[in-house]
PDB file of C-alpha atoms and ligand atoms in Angstrom:
ATOM      1  CA  UNK A 253     125.659 236.481 -69.270  1.00 58.00           C
ATOM      2  CA  UNK A 254     129.482 236.753 -70.345  1.00 91.00           C
ATOM      3  CA  UNK A 255     130.242 234.564 -67.405  1.00 95.00           C
ATOM      4  CA  UNK A 256     129.068 231.969 -70.271  1.00 96.00           C
ATOM      5  CA  UNK A 257     131.827 233.223 -72.927  1.00 96.00           C
ATOM      6  CA  UNK A 258     134.155 233.320 -69.461  1.00 96.00           C
ATOM      7  CA  UNK A 259     133.390 229.806 -69.117  1.00 97.00           C
ATOM      8  CA  UNK A 260     134.742 228.710 -73.065  1.00 97.00           C
ATOM      9  CA  UNK A 261     136.986 230.576 -73.325  1.00 96.00           C
ATOM     10  CA  UNK A 262     138.913 229.146 -70.347  1.00 96.00           C
ATOM     11  CA  UNK A 263     137.460 225.934 -71.446  1.00 96.00           C
ATOM     12  CA  UNK A 264     139.782 226.159 -74.800  1.00 96.00           C
ATOM     13  CA  UNK A 265     142.439 227.271 -72.964  1.00 96.00           C
ATOM     14  CA  UNK A 266     142.556 224.804 -71.308  1.00 96.00           C
ATOM     15  CA  UNK A 267     141.915 222.132 -74.298  1.00 95.00           C
ATOM     16  CA  UNK A 268     144.570 224.542 -75.954  1.00 94.00           C
ATOM     17  CA  UNK A 269     147.448 223.178 -73.975  1.00 92.00           C
ATOM     18  CA  UNK A 270     146.886 219.863 -72.916  1.00 91.00           C
ATOM     19  CA  UNK A 271     145.603 218.553 -75.779  1.00 86.00           C
ATOM     20  CA  UNK A 272     145.878 215.524 -75.275  1.00 85.00           C
ATOM     21  CA  UNK A 273     145.012 213.515 -72.328  1.00 89.00           C
ATOM     22  CA  UNK A 274     141.560 214.339 -69.695  1.00 95.00           C
ATOM     23  CA  UNK A 275     141.331 216.353 -67.573  1.00 97.00           C
ATOM     24  CA  UNK A 276     139.735 215.929 -63.901  1.00 97.00           C
ATOM     25  CA  UNK A 277     140.030 218.763 -62.133  1.00 98.00           C
ATOM     26  CA  UNK A 278     140.628 222.602 -63.105  1.00 98.00           C
ATOM     27  CA  UNK A 279     141.111 225.918 -60.243  1.00 98.00           C
ATOM     28  CA  UNK A 280     140.097 228.804 -60.643  1.00 98.00           C
ATOM     29  CA  UNK A 281     140.369 232.215 -59.563  1.00 97.00           C
ATOM     30  CA  UNK A 282     138.043 234.676 -59.612  1.00 96.00           C
ATOM     31  CA  UNK A 283     138.062 237.744 -57.246  1.00 93.00           C
ATOM     32  CA  UNK A 284     135.102 239.056 -55.557  1.00 89.00           C
ATOM     33  CA  UNK A 285     135.789 242.567 -57.829  1.00 86.00           C
ATOM     34  CA  UNK A 286     136.260 241.092 -61.248  1.00 90.00           C
ATOM     35  CA  UNK A 287     132.570 241.158 -62.143  1.00 89.00           C
ATOM     36  CA  UNK A 288     132.619 237.375 -62.633  1.00 94.00           C
ATOM     37  CA  UNK A 289     130.117 235.860 -60.795  1.00 94.00           C
ATOM     38  CA  UNK A 290     131.801 232.836 -59.442  1.00 96.00           C
ATOM     39  CA  UNK A 291     128.177 230.828 -59.280  1.00 96.00           C
ATOM     40  CA  UNK A 292     126.886 231.932 -62.690  1.00 97.00           C
ATOM     41  CA  UNK A 293     130.922 230.120 -64.042  1.00 97.00           C
ATOM     42  CA  UNK A 294     130.289 227.438 -61.674  1.00 97.00           C
ATOM     43  CA  UNK A 295     126.545 226.236 -63.687  1.00 97.00           C
ATOM     44  CA  UNK A 296     128.279 226.589 -66.719  1.00 97.00           C
ATOM     45  CA  UNK A 297     130.706 224.703 -66.955  1.00 98.00           C
ATOM     46  CA  UNK A 298     128.825 221.543 -67.029  1.00 97.00           C
ATOM     47  CA  UNK A 299     127.126 222.402 -70.228  1.00 97.00           C
ATOM     48  CA  UNK A 300     130.217 224.080 -71.686  1.00 97.00           C
ATOM     49  CA  UNK A 301     132.612 220.784 -70.874  1.00 97.00           C
ATOM     50  CA  UNK A 302     130.219 218.795 -72.058  1.00 97.00           C
ATOM     51  CA  UNK A 303     132.121 216.599 -75.630  1.00 96.00           C
ATOM     52  CA  UNK A 304     135.648 218.231 -74.267  1.00 96.00           C
ATOM     53  CA  UNK A 305     138.069 216.117 -72.272  1.00 96.00           C
ATOM     54  CA  UNK A 306     136.944 218.588 -69.721  1.00 97.00           C
ATOM     55  CA  UNK A 307     134.262 216.648 -69.413  1.00 97.00           C
ATOM     56  CA  UNK A 308     133.167 215.354 -65.914  1.00 97.00           C
ATOM     57  CA  UNK A 309     136.057 217.558 -64.152  1.00 98.00           C
ATOM     58  CA  UNK A 310     135.674 218.944 -60.736  1.00 98.00           C
ATOM     59  CA  UNK A 311     136.199 222.472 -60.526  1.00 98.00           C
ATOM     60  CA  UNK A 312     137.415 224.122 -57.627  1.00 98.00           C
ATOM     61  CA  UNK A 313     136.710 228.249 -57.537  1.00 98.00           C
ATOM     62  CA  UNK A 314     139.242 230.923 -55.205  1.00 97.00           C
ATOM     63  CA  UNK A 315     137.285 234.055 -54.841  1.00 95.00           C
ATOM     64  CA  UNK A 316     139.801 236.241 -53.242  1.00 93.00           C
ATOM     65  CA  UNK A 317     138.060 239.394 -51.643  1.00 90.00           C
ATOM     66  CA  UNK A 318     141.075 241.924 -52.681  1.00 90.00           C
ATOM     67  CA  UNK A 319     142.795 244.703 -50.641  1.00 93.00           C
ATOM     68  CA  UNK A 320     141.302 248.855 -51.767  1.00 92.00           C
ATOM     69  CA  UNK A 321     143.513 251.582 -50.602  1.00 94.00           C
ATOM     70  CA  UNK A 322     141.863 255.142 -50.202  1.00 95.00           C
ATOM     71  CA  UNK A 323     144.319 257.733 -51.708  1.00 96.00           C
ATOM     72  CA  UNK A 324     142.818 260.716 -49.439  1.00 97.00           C
ATOM     73  CA  UNK A 325     143.169 258.526 -45.979  1.00 97.00           C
ATOM     74  CA  UNK A 326     145.302 256.017 -46.514  1.00 97.00           C
ATOM     75  CA  UNK A 327     143.626 253.921 -44.597  1.00 95.00           C
ATOM     76  CA  UNK A 328     143.509 249.757 -46.301  1.00 95.00           C
ATOM     77  CA  UNK A 329     140.590 247.984 -46.894  1.00 93.00           C
ATOM     78  CA  UNK A 330     138.630 244.818 -47.876  1.00 90.00           C
ATOM     79  CA  UNK A 331     136.200 246.255 -50.828  1.00 82.00           C
ATOM     80  CA  UNK A 332     132.384 246.091 -51.484  1.00 77.00           C
ATOM     81  CA  UNK A 333     132.343 243.337 -54.415  1.00 66.00           C
ATOM     82  CA  UNK A 334     129.857 246.429 -56.620  1.00 69.00           C
ATOM     83  CA  UNK A 335     131.913 249.242 -55.467  1.00 74.00           C
ATOM     84  CA  UNK A 336     135.025 250.520 -53.674  1.00 76.00           C
ATOM     85  CA  UNK A 337     134.550 253.300 -51.057  1.00 88.00           C
ATOM     86  CA  UNK A 338     136.317 253.741 -48.754  1.00 93.00           C
ATOM     87  CA  UNK A 339     134.658 254.064 -44.909  1.00 91.00           C
ATOM     88  CA  UNK A 340     136.296 258.631 -44.773  1.00 95.00           C
ATOM     89  CA  UNK A 341     133.643 258.783 -47.454  1.00 93.00           C
ATOM     90  CA  UNK A 342     136.362 259.262 -50.749  1.00 94.00           C
ATOM     91  CA  UNK A 343     135.390 256.531 -53.451  1.00 91.00           C
ATOM     92  CA  UNK A 344     139.213 257.953 -54.872  1.00 93.00           C
ATOM     93  CA  UNK A 345     141.037 254.611 -54.083  1.00 91.00           C
ATOM     94  CA  UNK A 346     142.612 252.202 -55.589  1.00 91.00           C
ATOM     95  CA  UNK A 347     142.357 248.371 -56.198  1.00 87.00           C
ATOM     96  CA  UNK A 348     144.796 246.738 -55.702  1.00 90.00           C
ATOM     97  CA  UNK A 349     143.486 242.943 -55.616  1.00 91.00           C
ATOM     98  CA  UNK A 350     140.376 241.465 -56.159  1.00 91.00           C
ATOM     99  CA  UNK A 351     139.558 241.587 -59.629  1.00 90.00           C
ATOM    100  CA  UNK A 352     141.736 238.036 -60.561  1.00 94.00           C
ATOM    101  CA  UNK A 353     140.391 236.177 -63.485  1.00 95.00           C
ATOM    102  CA  UNK A 354     143.112 232.926 -63.475  1.00 96.00           C
ATOM    103  CA  UNK A 355     143.558 229.550 -63.995  1.00 97.00           C
ATOM    104  CA  UNK A 356     145.693 228.227 -60.839  1.00 97.00           C
ATOM    105  CA  UNK A 357     145.584 225.001 -61.671  1.00 97.00           C
ATOM    106  CA  UNK A 358     145.058 222.047 -63.746  1.00 97.00           C
ATOM    107  CA  UNK A 359     144.877 218.099 -62.911  1.00 97.00           C
ATOM    108  CA  UNK A 360     145.029 216.507 -65.646  1.00 95.00           C
ATOM    109  CA  UNK A 361     144.864 211.919 -65.743  1.00 91.00           C
TER     110      UNK A 361
HETATM  111 ZN1   ZN B 692     139.356 257.146 -47.153  1.00 84.27          ZN
END
């Protein structure tokens, strides 16, 4: 369950950058093809933020599906989260987006 480590990393990064103050809301972007399960991050967020400046903060997660481009036929399509395969049968696809994992915004009071 690497979502725990990822959530800890996010919380540490925010705590480090904010320093003083109290975080009331965090918005993350976790692409469907990033390999990170947003629900697991939601689950970890409460326990991980306990005792930090993020305790009690609201967590919003954007989950963009992303886009693939087939190098064989040129088709642009939404990738399956587990494997990218074009309708033409080619696996030679370029994943253009959907692998994002970033902190979009942090609300501080
Ligand atoms: Zn194709």
